[in-house]
Coordinates of N, CA and C in Angstrom, one line a residue:
X79 N 2.2 3.9 -12.1 CA 1.3 3.7 -11.0 C 1.1 2.2 -10.8
X80 N 1.1 1.7 -9.6 CA 0.9 0.3 -9.2 C -0.6 0.0 -9.1
X81 N -1.0 -1.0 -9.9 CA -2.3 -1.5 -9.9 C -2.3 -3.0 -9.6
X82 N -3.3 -3.5 -8.9 CA -3.4 -4.9 -8.7 C -3.8 -5.6 -10.0
X83 N -3.5 -6.9 -10.2 CA -3.9 -7.6 -11.4 C -5.5 -7.5 -11.5
X84 N -5.9 -7.7 -12.7 CA -7.4 -7.8 -12.9 C -7.7 -9.1 -13.7
X85 N -8.9 -9.6 -13.6 CA -9.4 -10.8 -14.2 C -10.4 -10.4 -15.2
X86 N -10.2 -11.0 -16.4 CA -11.1 -10.7 -17.5 C -12.5 -11.4 -17.3
X87 N -13.5 -10.8 -17.9 CA -14.9 -11.4 -17.8 C -14.8 -12.8 -18.4
X88 N -14.0 -13.0 -19.4 CA -13.9 -14.4 -20.1 C -13.4 -15.4 -19.1
X89 N -12.4 -15.0 -18.3 CA -11.8 -15.9 -17.3 C -12.9 -16.2 -16.2
X90 N -13.6 -15.2 -15.7 CA -14.6 -15.4 -14.7 C -15.7 -16.3 -15.3
X91 N -16.1 -16.1 -16.6 CA -17.1 -16.9 -17.2 C -16.7 -18.4 -17.3
X92 N -15.4 -18.6 -17.6 CA -14.9 -20.0 -17.7 C -14.9 -20.7 -16.3
X93 N -14.6 -19.9 -15.3 CA -14.7 -20.4 -13.9 C -16.1 -20.8 -13.6
X94 N -17.1 -20.0 -14.0 CA -18.5 -20.4 -13.7 C -18.9 -21.6 -14.5
X95 N -18.4 -21.8 -15.7 CA -18.7 -23.0 -16.5 C -18.1 -24.2 -15.8
X96 N -16.9 -24.1 -15.3 CA -16.2 -25.2 -14.6 C -17.0 -25.6 -13.4
X97 N -17.5 -24.6 -12.6 CA -18.3 -24.9 -11.4 C -19.6 -25.5 -11.8
X98 N -20.2 -25.1 -12.9 CA -21.4 -25.7 -13.3 C -21.2 -27.2 -13.8
X99 N -20.1 -27.4 -14.5 CA -19.8 -28.8 -15.0 C -19.5 -29.7 -13.8
X100 N -18.7 -29.3 -12.8 CA -18.3 -30.1 -11.7 C -19.2 -30.1 -10.5
X101 N -20.1 -29.1 -10.4 CA -21.0 -29.1 -9.3 C -20.3 -28.5 -8.1
X102 N -19.1 -28.0 -8.2 CA -18.5 -27.4 -7.0 C -17.7 -26.1 -7.4
X103 N -17.8 -25.1 -6.6 CA -17.1 -23.8 -6.8 C -15.7 -23.9 -6.2
X104 N -14.7 -23.7 -7.1 CA -13.3 -23.7 -6.6 C -12.7 -22.4 -7.0
X105 N -11.9 -21.9 -6.2 CA -11.1 -20.6 -6.5 C -9.9 -21.0 -7.4
X106 N -9.6 -20.1 -8.3 CA -8.4 -20.3 -9.1 C -7.2 -19.5 -8.5
X107 N -6.1 -20.2 -8.2 CA -5.0 -19.5 -7.7 C -4.0 -19.2 -8.8
X108 N -3.5 -18.0 -8.8 CA -2.5 -17.6 -9.8 C -1.3 -17.2 -8.9
X109 N -0.2 -17.9 -9.1 CA 1.0 -17.7 -8.3 C 2.2 -17.6 -9.2
X110 N 3.3 -17.0 -8.7 CA 4.6 -16.9 -9.4 C 5.6 -17.7 -8.6
X111 N 6.3 -18.6 -9.2 CA 7.3 -19.4 -8.6 C 8.6 -19.2 -9.3
X112 N 9.7 -19.4 -8.6 CA 11.0 -19.4 -9.3 C 11.2 -20.6 -10.1
X113 N 11.9 -20.5 -11.2 CA 12.1 -21.7 -12.1 C 11.6 -21.5 -13.5
X114 N 11.4 -22.5 -14.2 CA 11.0 -22.4 -15.6 C 12.2 -22.0 -16.5
X115 N 12.1 -22.0 -17.8 CA 13.2 -21.7 -18.6 C 13.6 -20.2 -18.7
X116 N 12.8 -19.3 -18.1 CA 13.1 -17.9 -18.2 C 13.3 -17.3 -16.8
X117 N 13.3 -18.1 -15.7 CA 13.6 -17.5 -14.4 C 12.4 -17.6 -13.4
X118 N 11.2 -17.3 -13.9 CA 10.0 -17.4 -13.1 C 8.9 -18.2 -13.9
X119 N 8.0 -18.8 -13.2 CA 6.9 -19.5 -13.9 C 5.6 -19.3 -13.2
X120 N 4.5 -19.3 -13.9 CA 3.2 -19.2 -13.3 C 2.7 -20.6 -12.9
X121 N 2.1 -20.5 -11.7 CA 1.5 -21.7 -11.1 C 0.0 -21.4 -11.1
X122 N -0.8 -22.0 -12.0 CA -2.2 -21.7 -12.1 C -3.0 -23.0 -11.7
X123 N -3.7 -23.0 -10.6 CA -4.4 -24.2 -10.2 C -5.6 -23.8 -9.3
X124 N -6.4 -24.8 -9.1 CA -7.6 -24.6 -8.2 C -7.1 -24.8 -6.7
X125 N -7.6 -24.0 -5.8 CA -7.1 -24.0 -4.5 C -8.1 -23.3 -3.5
X126 N -7.8 -23.5 -2.2 CA -8.7 -22.8 -1.2 C -8.0 -21.5 -0.8
X127 N -8.8 -20.5 -0.4 CA -8.2 -19.3 0.0 C -7.3 -19.5 1.3
X128 N -6.2 -18.7 1.4 CA -5.3 -18.7 2.5 C -5.2 -17.3 3.1
X129 N -4.8 -17.2 4.3 CA -4.6 -15.9 4.9 C -3.7 -15.0 4.1
X130 N -4.1 -13.8 3.9 CA -3.2 -12.8 3.2 C -3.4 -12.8 1.7
X131 N -4.2 -13.7 1.2 CA -4.5 -13.7 -0.3 C -5.3 -12.5 -0.7
X132 N -4.9 -12.0 -1.9 CA -5.8 -11.0 -2.6 C -6.9 -11.9 -3.2
X133 N -8.1 -11.5 -3.0 CA -9.2 -12.3 -3.6 C -9.9 -11.3 -4.6
X134 N -9.9 -11.7 -5.9 CA -10.6 -11.0 -6.9 C -11.9 -11.8 -7.2
X135 N -13.1 -11.2 -7.1 CA -14.3 -11.9 -7.1 C -15.3 -11.3 -8.0
X136 N -16.1 -12.1 -8.8 CA -17.2 -11.6 -9.6 C -18.2 -12.7 -9.7
X137 N -19.4 -12.4 -9.4 CA -20.5 -13.4 -9.6 C -20.3 -14.7 -8.8
X138 N -19.6 -14.6 -7.7 CA -19.4 -15.8 -6.9 C -18.1 -16.6 -7.3
X139 N -17.4 -16.2 -8.3 CA -16.2 -16.8 -8.7 C -15.0 -16.1 -8.2
X140 N -14.0 -16.8 -7.8 CA -12.8 -16.1 -7.1 C -11.5 -16.5 -7.8
X141 N -10.6 -15.5 -7.9 CA -9.2 -15.7 -8.2 C -8.4 -15.3 -7.1
X142 N -7.4 -16.1 -6.7 CA -6.6 -15.8 -5.5 C -5.2 -15.5 -5.9
X143 N -4.6 -14.6 -5.2 CA -3.1 -14.3 -5.5 C -2.5 -14.1 -4.1
X144 N -1.4 -14.8 -3.9 CA -0.7 -14.8 -2.6 C 0.1 -13.5 -2.5
X145 N 0.4 -13.0 -1.3 CA 1.2 -11.8 -1.1 C 2.6 -11.8 -1.8
X146 N 3.2 -13.0 -1.8 CA 4.6 -13.0 -2.4 C 4.5 -12.9 -3.9
X147 N 3.5 -13.4 -4.6 CA 3.3 -13.3 -6.0 C 2.8 -12.0 -6.5
X148 N 2.1 -11.3 -5.6 CA 1.4 -10.0 -6.0 C 2.3 -9.0 -6.7
X149 N 3.5 -8.7 -6.2 CA 4.4 -7.7 -6.9 C 4.7 -8.1 -8.3
X150 N 4.8 -9.4 -8.6 CA 5.2 -9.9 -9.9 C 4.0 -9.7 -10.9
X151 N 2.8 -9.5 -10.3 CA 1.6 -9.5 -11.1 C 0.9 -8.1 -11.2
X152 N 1.6 -7.1 -10.8 CA 1.1 -5.7 -10.9 C 0.7 -5.4 -12.3
X153 N -0.5 -4.9 -12.4 CA -1.1 -4.5 -13.7 C -1.3 -5.6 -14.7
X154 N -1.2 -6.8 -14.3 CA -1.3 -8.0 -15.2 C -2.8 -8.3 -15.4
X155 N -3.1 -9.0 -16.5 CA -4.5 -9.4 -16.7 C -4.5 -10.9 -16.8
X156 N -5.4 -11.5 -16.0 CA -5.6 -12.9 -16.0 C -6.8 -13.2 -16.9
X157 N -6.6 -14.0 -17.9 CA -7.6 -14.2 -19.0 C -7.7 -15.7 -19.3
X158 N -8.7 -16.1 -20.1 CA -8.8 -17.4 -20.6 C -8.8 -17.4 -22.1
X159 N -7.9 -18.3 -22.6 CA -7.7 -18.4 -24.1 C -8.1 -19.7 -24.6
X160 N -8.8 -19.7 -25.7 CA -9.2 -20.9 -26.5 C -8.5 -20.8 -27.8
X161 N -7.6 -21.7 -28.1 CA -6.9 -21.7 -29.4 C -6.8 -23.1 -29.9
X162 N -6.3 -23.3 -31.1 CA -6.2 -24.6 -31.7 C -5.4 -25.6 -30.8
X163 N -4.3 -25.0 -30.1 CA -3.5 -25.8 -29.3 C -4.1 -26.2 -28.0
X164 N -5.2 -25.6 -27.6 CA -5.8 -25.9 -26.4 C -6.4 -24.7 -25.7
X165 N -7.2 -24.9 -24.7 CA -7.8 -23.8 -23.9 C -7.1 -23.8 -22.5
X166 N -6.8 -22.6 -22.1 CA -6.1 -22.5 -20.8 C -6.3 -21.1 -20.2
X167 N -6.0 -20.9 -18.9 CA -5.9 -19.6 -18.3 C -4.5 -19.1 -18.6
X168 N -4.5 -17.8 -18.9 CA -3.2 -17.1 -19.3 C -3.0 -15.9 -18.5
X169 N -1.8 -15.4 -18.4 CA -1.5 -14.1 -17.7 C -0.8 -13.2 -18.7
X170 N -1.4 -12.0 -19.0 CA -0.8 -11.0 -19.8 C -0.1 -10.1 -18.8
X171 N 1.2 -10.2 -18.7 CA 1.9 -9.5 -17.6 C 2.9 -8.5 -18.2
X172 N 2.6 -7.2 -18.0 CA 3.4 -6.1 -18.5 C 4.8 -6.0 -17.8
X173 N 4.9 -6.7 -16.7 CA 6.2 -6.7 -16.0 C 7.2 -7.6 -16.6
X174 N 6.8 -8.6 -17.4 CA 7.7 -9.6 -17.9 C 8.4 -9.0 -19.1
X175 N 9.8 -9.1 -19.0 CA 10.6 -8.5 -20.1 C 10.7 -9.5 -21.2
X176 N 10.5 -10.8 -20.9 CA 10.5 -11.8 -22.0 C 9.8 -13.1 -21.4
X177 N 9.3 -13.9 -22.3 CA 8.7 -15.1 -21.9 C 9.1 -16.2 -22.9
X178 N 8.9 -17.5 -22.5 CA 9.2 -18.6 -23.4 C 8.0 -18.9 -24.2
X179 N 8.2 -19.8 -25.1 CA 7.1 -20.2 -26.1 C 5.9 -20.8 -25.4
X180 N 6.1 -21.4 -24.2 CA 5.0 -22.1 -23.6 C 4.0 -21.1 -22.9
X181 N 4.5 -19.9 -22.6 CA 3.6 -18.9 -22.0 C 3.5 -19.1 -20.5
X182 N 4.2 -20.0 -20.0 CA 4.1 -20.3 -18.5 C 5.3 -19.7 -17.8
X183 N 6.5 -19.5 -18.5 CA 7.7 -19.1 -17.9 C 8.0 -17.7 -18.4
X184 N 8.6 -16.8 -17.6 CA 8.9 -15.5 -17.9 C 10.1 -14.9 -17.1
X185 N 10.7 -13.8 -17.6 CA 11.7 -13.1 -16.8 C 11.3 -11.7 -16.6
X186 N 12.0 -11.0 -15.7 CA 11.7 -9.6 -15.4 C 12.9 -8.8 -15.5

């Protein structure tokens, strides 16, 4: 069954913290581009909504996914991870058959 990606409460909470720290609310864009060491890579950045974007929203915080990236992110979970090596937004993607050590690049 095809399901859209979902965003964890932890990721939405981190977006709210960033908005509070910076004084501005920015949407987080999660996109998939060709490239990287495994064939595809995630492009995660702050951006403005564009026509055709899927907008996932909670408590005024938004995550954007463009229509080209959406099929690559079916059933994926967008999360926020804090580890010793650093804190970052991550994508837990069941469609990826393999990924590289950096967690940004994957193949299908």
